[in-house]
Amino acid sequence: MAPLFLHAPLGTNKESILAEVAKNCSAWLPSSVCVFRFVKVSQACSLGDVLRSICEQIAVIYNLPKGWQQKESIKEVIMRLPSEQTLVILVSGIDEVGSHDDAQGVDWIPDALPPNVKVVMTVERDSSCMAELQNRFTDSSCFYAIPSITPEIAERMFSDLLKANCRTLADNQRDFIYSAVRKCSVPLHVELLANLACDWTSDVSADEIAHSLGTTVDEQIERIFEKLQNIFKGKIFSQVMGYLLCARHGISYSELLDTLSCDDGFLDDLSETFHLKPVRRCPPIVWIQLFHKLRPYLYSYKPNGTVLINFEQTSIITKANAKFMADSHGQQFHKSLFDFYDGRWANEKKKPHSSAAEGIDIQHDRHVISQPVKYSCAVYNCRKLTEQTLHAAHLPLAERKENFLFNLDWLSAKVEGTDVYQVIHDVLMALTEEADDADLQLLLEVLRLSSAALEDDPSQLYVQFSIRLKIIMSESADQYPCMKKLYDKCTDDSLDYFEPSSYECLQRPRTTDNDVDVTNTIITKLFRLKGSNTYMVSLLYERGEIKVWDIHTQTVTRTLRGLNCPLDTRFIDDLKGVVLCNRELKIYNLDTGEMEVKIKGIMNQRMPYYELHDQNHVVALSRNRMYIYIIQISTGDTLSTFKAGEDRFLNSLAVSSNGHFLVCGDETQKPTPLLVWDLNNRKLIYDLRINNHEFQTKMLTVSSDGHFVVCACKEVISDDAINNVVIYDLTTGTVFKKWKPGFNTTAIAISSEDDWVTTALDNGNILLWDLTTGTCKFILKGHKSSIDKLIASTDGSRLLSFDSTGFDRSLRLWDLNTGACLASLTFDDPFSNCQLSPDGSTVVLALPGWENILTLHLRKATPSVSAHAYGDEERAGNVYTVDE
């Protein structure tokens, strides 16, 4: 099965055909999902943007990790989709590609489609894109010619447009129109005729009518331009058209007035045409009159809070560019706009003007608004960042590279104020002049590799560049002098961000993908040791191994092999742990490599929950989930048994760090309760319930001192109800606080010693609550999707946040005293596991396909390194095969 291409002449309104397909898609294919996109010839939206947008929506539809499609073409993305659901992709105007688009040609279109994917696209019949498609797809069934509308339908369409504008025509005027419609019944031609006729009066002459009508779309556009030029003589109309056409994303009313006010040729013609005294500021009434005439051909939209206007029809833009932007006119328009965005005549700077009458240069304040990169309110000037590099083409390339493309301050501002793809567009423009420029090629590659990370978090520009360029700058910096200067600024000692232990953690430019199998998870879990900021423990499930790591040197100090599928562990001390091997609990000495005790009994396969009561006892959920066992560590025997009640099944287990309280969720009774046991006295003390609510015990945590238990709960009134956070005071068994943040909570962490609770929400925000007052102290913003893991340092000053499912591949380290994000890093592929050192100075990760751990630390911080060896120093590096 191949894509279907709908083709028709320019101005046929092919978009309406696809809109009708999208409208009926769910009726024709009930189980389908439709993705509908337009490609505009306007530089506001490129084909590359559209393809990225399609891939992002596909990721949302199929619940795929963010940015997963960045390393693959859309062809590969489509072929990898699950087959359970039908996907319909509609793209209108694939031929409308700008000259500097980052997606060119038709190579991105799949040759064949899987059975569950349908792709329909529109293309202009006489375009070069259509010719390429016909050469590539030889089967005629891939193409469908949209039939032309009949003259009768075109006449009805014209009548409907007149009626919508509350206008009527005299019989002789209607005859002229219908004659033109019969010669060309293309919808755009009919629309242009209707807009023209709306301005006629009853006494307009037949000659004037005949002269204003064209027999083709191009001819009709030309007649409209002629009419407007006759009304607004000299440079008035042509200058306004030039500035409208030059702007990348359109232009605002105030920007146009400011630019025209600095155009002396325009102002001189304005004074002469309307017999005004010489003015050096464009009167607003002039633009109001022009806008009234141009309104039918313009559209407005509001990006970043600024209303911009631009031409709506591709045909008008093409014809206008040929007429008003030819020769050196276009360069002059770009230069004037560059001066405006550069603030050349702002801040009361007077622009000279030659006075022919007086024979001298007179300076006037044009009252032009200033254009800083960032306003005083710390808001970026998106208009300057978007437009200025486009209008800098008159500058030598070397000057543009120095001031913009390799200027770190400009790059950082543009990535944060607009997006990384606009920077890519600027580099592509420069490469059209110097295609072999090694610096530009390297910059483009690094930006593309980092695009997913920078789209989510623009502040990562420094860390992404420093990691990806580290090796190539150390090996061949002399080949890239501009990139070397940029790299040196990115790695300045004043900057603080994550420094990795290995620079292979992100894909490097000038290389293919690393030879790492990202589907192979080697290190499955990481655990920190309470008494050490130097050592951590990893579990390797498939290999049946436990390793003790020195996280500062990334070396293994102990290895235990021969374990039966190690899944989890709880540490009795830094040398001994209770390890869940398959469904059995075993006590291992990691220093000597010995299994000391095998605890009797089998754990539940789906919920093998257990925790430490103290250094001598383990609390474990029974195999049938109806009992809680307290087990002697030294012998493996069960000392006590708790039973929740007849036919009551427990679904969670949490123990306070001091070992005093045990909290379990009960999934049997409705509404679901929380059961609290006093472990010291071996008795149930609370059966906590809230009417019409059920506890979501996957988000259950107990403060280390046993004072509070925190859990998410949800009203049972509907499946889509938003959950809340409830805190119980275990000294009284009553609700201490209840928070309703307005979004679903996805993760919870608590520190009663520091009087805070953090909750992660499904909108990506993290809330830091004051446990004493119940108020929200900080809203930590940065994640673009929900996260499910919050790990705090032992002193409660720092917090690590990430998504263990890999949907969001970024991690963030927060300062909970100030609410600031200390550092963040987004990886090319999801990481397997992540852990924070007890002092919060080092982040340790397990990456898919990696034998070694990866550590991250802040460049300005000095990690705490223990002077003590792990266990017996003479056993360092030992590898044990465990005898079970």
PDB file of C-alpha atoms in Angstrom, residues 620-779:
ATOM      1  CA  ALA A 620       7.410  -9.080  54.615  1.00  0.00           C
ATOM      2  CA  LEU A 621       4.076  -9.519  52.840  1.00  0.00           C
ATOM      3  CA  SER A 622       2.969 -13.145  52.716  1.00  0.00           C
ATOM      4  CA  ARG A 623       2.577 -15.125  49.518  1.00  0.00           C
ATOM      5  CA  ASN A 624      -1.242 -14.907  49.640  1.00  0.00           C
ATOM      6  CA  ARG A 625      -1.104 -11.186  50.646  1.00  0.00           C
ATOM      7  CA  MET A 626      -3.351 -11.778  53.673  1.00  0.00           C
ATOM      8  CA  TYR A 627      -0.597 -11.742  56.321  1.00  0.00           C
ATOM      9  CA  ILE A 628       2.403  -9.700  57.413  1.00  0.00           C
ATOM     10  CA  TYR A 629       5.411 -11.642  58.748  1.00  0.00           C
ATOM     11  CA  ILE A 630       8.089 -10.343  61.099  1.00  0.00           C
ATOM     12  CA  ILE A 631      11.161 -12.471  60.419  1.00  0.00           C
ATOM     13  CA  GLN A 632      14.347 -12.945  62.437  1.00  0.00           C
ATOM     14  CA  ILE A 633      17.300 -12.089  60.175  1.00  0.00           C
ATOM     15  CA  SER A 634      19.843 -14.284  61.991  1.00  0.00           C
ATOM     16  CA  THR A 635      17.760 -17.490  61.632  1.00  0.00           C
ATOM     17  CA  GLY A 636      15.280 -16.764  58.818  1.00  0.00           C
ATOM     18  CA  ASP A 637      12.386 -17.835  61.062  1.00  0.00           C
ATOM     19  CA  THR A 638       9.047 -16.025  61.385  1.00  0.00           C
ATOM     20  CA  LEU A 639       8.588 -14.496  64.854  1.00  0.00           C
ATOM     21  CA  SER A 640       5.204 -12.791  64.501  1.00  0.00           C
ATOM     22  CA  THR A 641       2.274 -12.748  62.081  1.00  0.00           C
ATOM     23  CA  PHE A 642      -0.239  -9.963  61.472  1.00  0.00           C
ATOM     24  CA  LYS A 643      -3.548 -10.650  59.784  1.00  0.00           C
ATOM     25  CA  ALA A 644      -5.651  -7.847  58.366  1.00  0.00           C
ATOM     26  CA  GLY A 645      -8.864  -9.863  58.535  1.00  0.00           C
ATOM     27  CA  GLU A 646     -10.755 -12.563  56.678  1.00  0.00           C
ATOM     28  CA  ASP A 647     -10.353 -12.348  52.906  1.00  0.00           C
ATOM     29  CA  ARG A 648      -8.593  -8.988  53.063  1.00  0.00           C
ATOM     30  CA  PHE A 649      -5.778  -8.668  50.544  1.00  0.00           C
ATOM     31  CA  LEU A 650      -2.975  -6.179  51.072  1.00  0.00           C
ATOM     32  CA  ASN A 651      -1.464  -4.332  48.109  1.00  0.00           C
ATOM     33  CA  SER A 652       1.339  -2.241  49.587  1.00  0.00           C
ATOM     34  CA  LEU A 653       3.812  -2.135  52.441  1.00  0.00           C
ATOM     35  CA  ALA A 654       5.722   0.811  53.926  1.00  0.00           C
ATOM     36  CA  VAL A 655       7.763   1.021  57.132  1.00  0.00           C
ATOM     37  CA  SER A 656       9.056   4.172  58.788  1.00  0.00           C
ATOM     38  CA  SER A 657      12.858   4.454  58.810  1.00  0.00           C
ATOM     39  CA  ASN A 658      12.916   4.195  62.613  1.00  0.00           C
ATOM     40  CA  GLY A 659      11.025   0.903  62.337  1.00  0.00           C
ATOM     41  CA  HIS A 660       8.150   1.920  64.613  1.00  0.00           C
ATOM     42  CA  PHE A 661       5.200   1.900  62.186  1.00  0.00           C
ATOM     43  CA  LEU A 662       4.003  -0.307  59.345  1.00  0.00           C
ATOM     44  CA  VAL A 663       1.393   0.931  56.843  1.00  0.00           C
ATOM     45  CA  CYS A 664      -0.383  -1.265  54.292  1.00  0.00           C
ATOM     46  CA  GLY A 665      -3.126  -0.712  51.756  1.00  0.00           C
ATOM     47  CA  ASP A 666      -6.166  -3.004  51.660  1.00  0.00           C
ATOM     48  CA  GLU A 667      -7.591  -3.540  48.175  1.00  0.00           C
ATOM     49  CA  THR A 668     -10.565  -5.674  49.275  1.00  0.00           C
ATOM     50  CA  GLN A 669     -12.757  -3.357  51.278  1.00  0.00           C
ATOM     51  CA  LYS A 670     -14.449  -0.337  49.721  1.00  0.00           C
ATOM     52  CA  PRO A 671     -13.597   2.428  50.172  1.00  0.00           C
ATOM     53  CA  THR A 672     -10.032   1.145  50.407  1.00  0.00           C
ATOM     54  CA  PRO A 673      -8.455   1.784  53.835  1.00  0.00           C
ATOM     55  CA  LEU A 674      -4.922   2.210  55.103  1.00  0.00           C
ATOM     56  CA  LEU A 675      -3.970  -0.158  57.927  1.00  0.00           C
ATOM     57  CA  VAL A 676      -1.381   1.033  60.452  1.00  0.00           C
ATOM     58  CA  TRP A 677       0.477  -1.316  62.835  1.00  0.00           C
ATOM     59  CA  ASP A 678       2.650  -0.463  65.800  1.00  0.00           C
ATOM     60  CA  LEU A 679       5.595  -2.800  65.146  1.00  0.00           C
ATOM     61  CA  ASN A 680       7.082  -2.440  68.615  1.00  0.00           C
ATOM     62  CA  ASN A 681       3.852  -3.560  70.302  1.00  0.00           C
ATOM     63  CA  ARG A 682       2.832  -5.874  67.417  1.00  0.00           C
ATOM     64  CA  LYS A 683      -0.708  -4.540  67.070  1.00  0.00           C
ATOM     65  CA  LEU A 684      -3.028  -2.815  64.602  1.00  0.00           C
ATOM     66  CA  ILE A 685      -3.631   0.753  65.793  1.00  0.00           C
ATOM     67  CA  TYR A 686      -5.505   2.463  62.925  1.00  0.00           C
ATOM     68  CA  ASP A 687      -7.886   1.546  60.122  1.00  0.00           C
ATOM     69  CA  LEU A 688      -7.855   4.808  58.152  1.00  0.00           C
ATOM     70  CA  ARG A 689     -10.696   5.525  55.713  1.00  0.00           C
ATOM     71  CA  ILE A 690     -12.271   8.460  53.889  1.00  0.00           C
ATOM     72  CA  ASN A 691     -15.837   8.138  52.689  1.00  0.00           C
ATOM     73  CA  ASN A 692     -16.207   7.853  48.904  1.00  0.00           C
ATOM     74  CA  HIS A 693     -12.425   7.857  48.462  1.00  0.00           C
ATOM     75  CA  GLU A 694      -9.929   5.149  47.698  1.00  0.00           C
ATOM     76  CA  PHE A 695      -6.224   5.332  48.484  1.00  0.00           C
ATOM     77  CA  GLN A 696      -3.729   4.978  45.629  1.00  0.00           C
ATOM     78  CA  THR A 697      -1.154   3.029  47.572  1.00  0.00           C
ATOM     79  CA  LYS A 698       1.492   3.070  44.854  1.00  0.00           C
ATOM     80  CA  MET A 699       2.055   6.606  46.150  1.00  0.00           C
ATOM     81  CA  LEU A 700       2.297   5.720  49.841  1.00  0.00           C
ATOM     82  CA  THR A 701       5.170   6.931  52.001  1.00  0.00           C
ATOM     83  CA  VAL A 702       5.871   7.236  55.729  1.00  0.00           C
ATOM     84  CA  SER A 703       8.088   9.863  57.296  1.00  0.00           C
ATOM     85  CA  SER A 704      11.342   8.539  58.722  1.00  0.00           C
ATOM     86  CA  ASP A 705      10.309   9.336  62.303  1.00  0.00           C
ATOM     87  CA  GLY A 706       6.946   7.643  61.841  1.00  0.00           C
ATOM     88  CA  HIS A 707       5.020  10.811  62.622  1.00  0.00           C
ATOM     89  CA  PHE A 708       3.222  11.163  59.275  1.00  0.00           C
ATOM     90  CA  VAL A 709       1.935   8.951  56.508  1.00  0.00           C
ATOM     91  CA  VAL A 710       1.269  10.532  53.099  1.00  0.00           C
ATOM     92  CA  CYS A 711      -0.812   8.956  50.336  1.00  0.00           C
ATOM     93  CA  ALA A 712      -2.689   9.973  47.216  1.00  0.00           C
ATOM     94  CA  CYS A 713      -6.433   9.363  47.316  1.00  0.00           C
ATOM     95  CA  LYS A 714      -9.153   9.683  44.732  1.00  0.00           C
ATOM     96  CA  GLU A 715     -12.887  10.178  44.835  1.00  0.00           C
ATOM     97  CA  VAL A 716     -14.782   7.189  43.450  1.00  0.00           C
ATOM     98  CA  ILE A 717     -17.462   9.371  41.827  1.00  0.00           C
ATOM     99  CA  SER A 718     -15.895   8.939  38.368  1.00  0.00           C
ATOM    100  CA  ASP A 719     -12.924   7.308  36.692  1.00  0.00           C
ATOM    101  CA  ASP A 720     -11.464  10.640  35.566  1.00  0.00           C
ATOM    102  CA  ALA A 721     -11.630  12.328  38.981  1.00  0.00           C
ATOM    103  CA  ILE A 722      -8.428  14.106  40.005  1.00  0.00           C
ATOM    104  CA  ASN A 723      -6.641  12.637  43.017  1.00  0.00           C
ATOM    105  CA  ASN A 724      -5.676  14.558  46.161  1.00  0.00           C
ATOM    106  CA  VAL A 725      -2.909  14.229  48.743  1.00  0.00           C
ATOM    107  CA  VAL A 726      -3.798  13.297  52.316  1.00  0.00           C
ATOM    108  CA  ILE A 727      -1.459  13.412  55.340  1.00  0.00           C
ATOM    109  CA  TYR A 728      -2.302  11.530  58.512  1.00  0.00           C
ATOM    110  CA  ASP A 729      -0.798  12.249  61.904  1.00  0.00           C
ATOM    111  CA  LEU A 730       0.031   8.789  63.271  1.00  0.00           C
ATOM    112  CA  THR A 731       0.154  10.023  66.857  1.00  0.00           C
ATOM    113  CA  THR A 732      -3.604  10.680  66.698  1.00  0.00           C
ATOM    114  CA  GLY A 733      -4.778   8.762  63.616  1.00  0.00           C
ATOM    115  CA  THR A 734      -6.463  11.874  62.194  1.00  0.00           C
ATOM    116  CA  VAL A 735      -6.117  13.792  58.955  1.00  0.00           C
ATOM    117  CA  PHE A 736      -3.390  16.397  59.397  1.00  0.00           C
ATOM    118  CA  LYS A 737      -3.512  18.015  55.940  1.00  0.00           C
ATOM    119  CA  LYS A 738      -5.372  17.519  52.688  1.00  0.00           C
ATOM    120  CA  TRP A 739      -4.130  19.162  49.507  1.00  0.00           C
ATOM    121  CA  LYS A 740      -5.978  19.577  46.218  1.00  0.00           C
ATOM    122  CA  PRO A 741      -3.420  20.806  43.680  1.00  0.00           C
ATOM    123  CA  GLY A 742      -5.816  20.595  40.719  1.00  0.00           C
ATOM    124  CA  PHE A 743      -3.785  17.986  38.802  1.00  0.00           C
ATOM    125  CA  ASN A 744      -3.227  14.313  39.396  1.00  0.00           C
ATOM    126  CA  THR A 745      -0.345  13.505  41.716  1.00  0.00           C
ATOM    127  CA  THR A 746       2.171  11.033  40.280  1.00  0.00           C
ATOM    128  CA  ALA A 747       4.875  10.831  42.988  1.00  0.00           C
ATOM    129  CA  ILE A 748       5.362  11.793  46.656  1.00  0.00           C
ATOM    130  CA  ALA A 749       8.373  12.303  48.927  1.00  0.00           C
ATOM    131  CA  ILE A 750       8.430  13.480  52.566  1.00  0.00           C
ATOM    132  CA  SER A 751      10.968  14.755  55.091  1.00  0.00           C
ATOM    133  CA  SER A 752       9.399  15.393  58.470  1.00  0.00           C
ATOM    134  CA  GLU A 753      12.786  16.477  59.877  1.00  0.00           C
ATOM    135  CA  ASP A 754      12.864  19.351  57.394  1.00  0.00           C
ATOM    136  CA  ASP A 755       9.087  19.882  57.491  1.00  0.00           C
ATOM    137  CA  TRP A 756       8.380  19.421  53.785  1.00  0.00           C
ATOM    138  CA  VAL A 757       6.480  17.195  51.386  1.00  0.00           C
ATOM    139  CA  THR A 758       7.055  17.168  47.612  1.00  0.00           C
ATOM    140  CA  THR A 759       4.416  16.017  45.170  1.00  0.00           C
ATOM    141  CA  ALA A 760       4.878  15.577  41.427  1.00  0.00           C
ATOM    142  CA  LEU A 761       1.902  16.381  39.193  1.00  0.00           C
ATOM    143  CA  ASP A 762       0.910  15.005  35.808  1.00  0.00           C
ATOM    144  CA  ASN A 763       1.481  18.426  34.207  1.00  0.00           C
ATOM    145  CA  GLY A 764       5.201  18.094  34.986  1.00  0.00           C
ATOM    146  CA  ASN A 765       5.291  20.511  37.929  1.00  0.00           C
ATOM    147  CA  ILE A 766       6.609  19.580  41.374  1.00  0.00           C
ATOM    148  CA  LEU A 767       5.112  21.203  44.466  1.00  0.00           C
ATOM    149  CA  LEU A 768       7.084  21.729  47.665  1.00  0.00           C
ATOM    150  CA  TRP A 769       4.716  21.947  50.642  1.00  0.00           C
ATOM    151  CA  ASP A 770       5.448  23.303  54.079  1.00  0.00           C
ATOM    152  CA  LEU A 771       4.402  20.526  56.426  1.00  0.00           C
ATOM    153  CA  THR A 772       3.792  22.895  59.325  1.00  0.00           C
ATOM    154  CA  THR A 773       1.616  25.520  57.633  1.00  0.00           C
ATOM    155  CA  GLY A 774       0.246  23.396  54.784  1.00  0.00           C
ATOM    156  CA  THR A 775       1.114  26.078  52.224  1.00  0.00           C
ATOM    157  CA  CYS A 776       2.848  25.534  48.907  1.00  0.00           C
ATOM    158  CA  LYS A 777       6.343  26.953  49.316  1.00  0.00           C
ATOM    159  CA  PHE A 778       7.654  26.474  45.765  1.00  0.00           C
ATOM    160  CA  ILE A 779       6.393  25.308  42.378  1.00  0.00           C
TER     161      ILE A 779
END
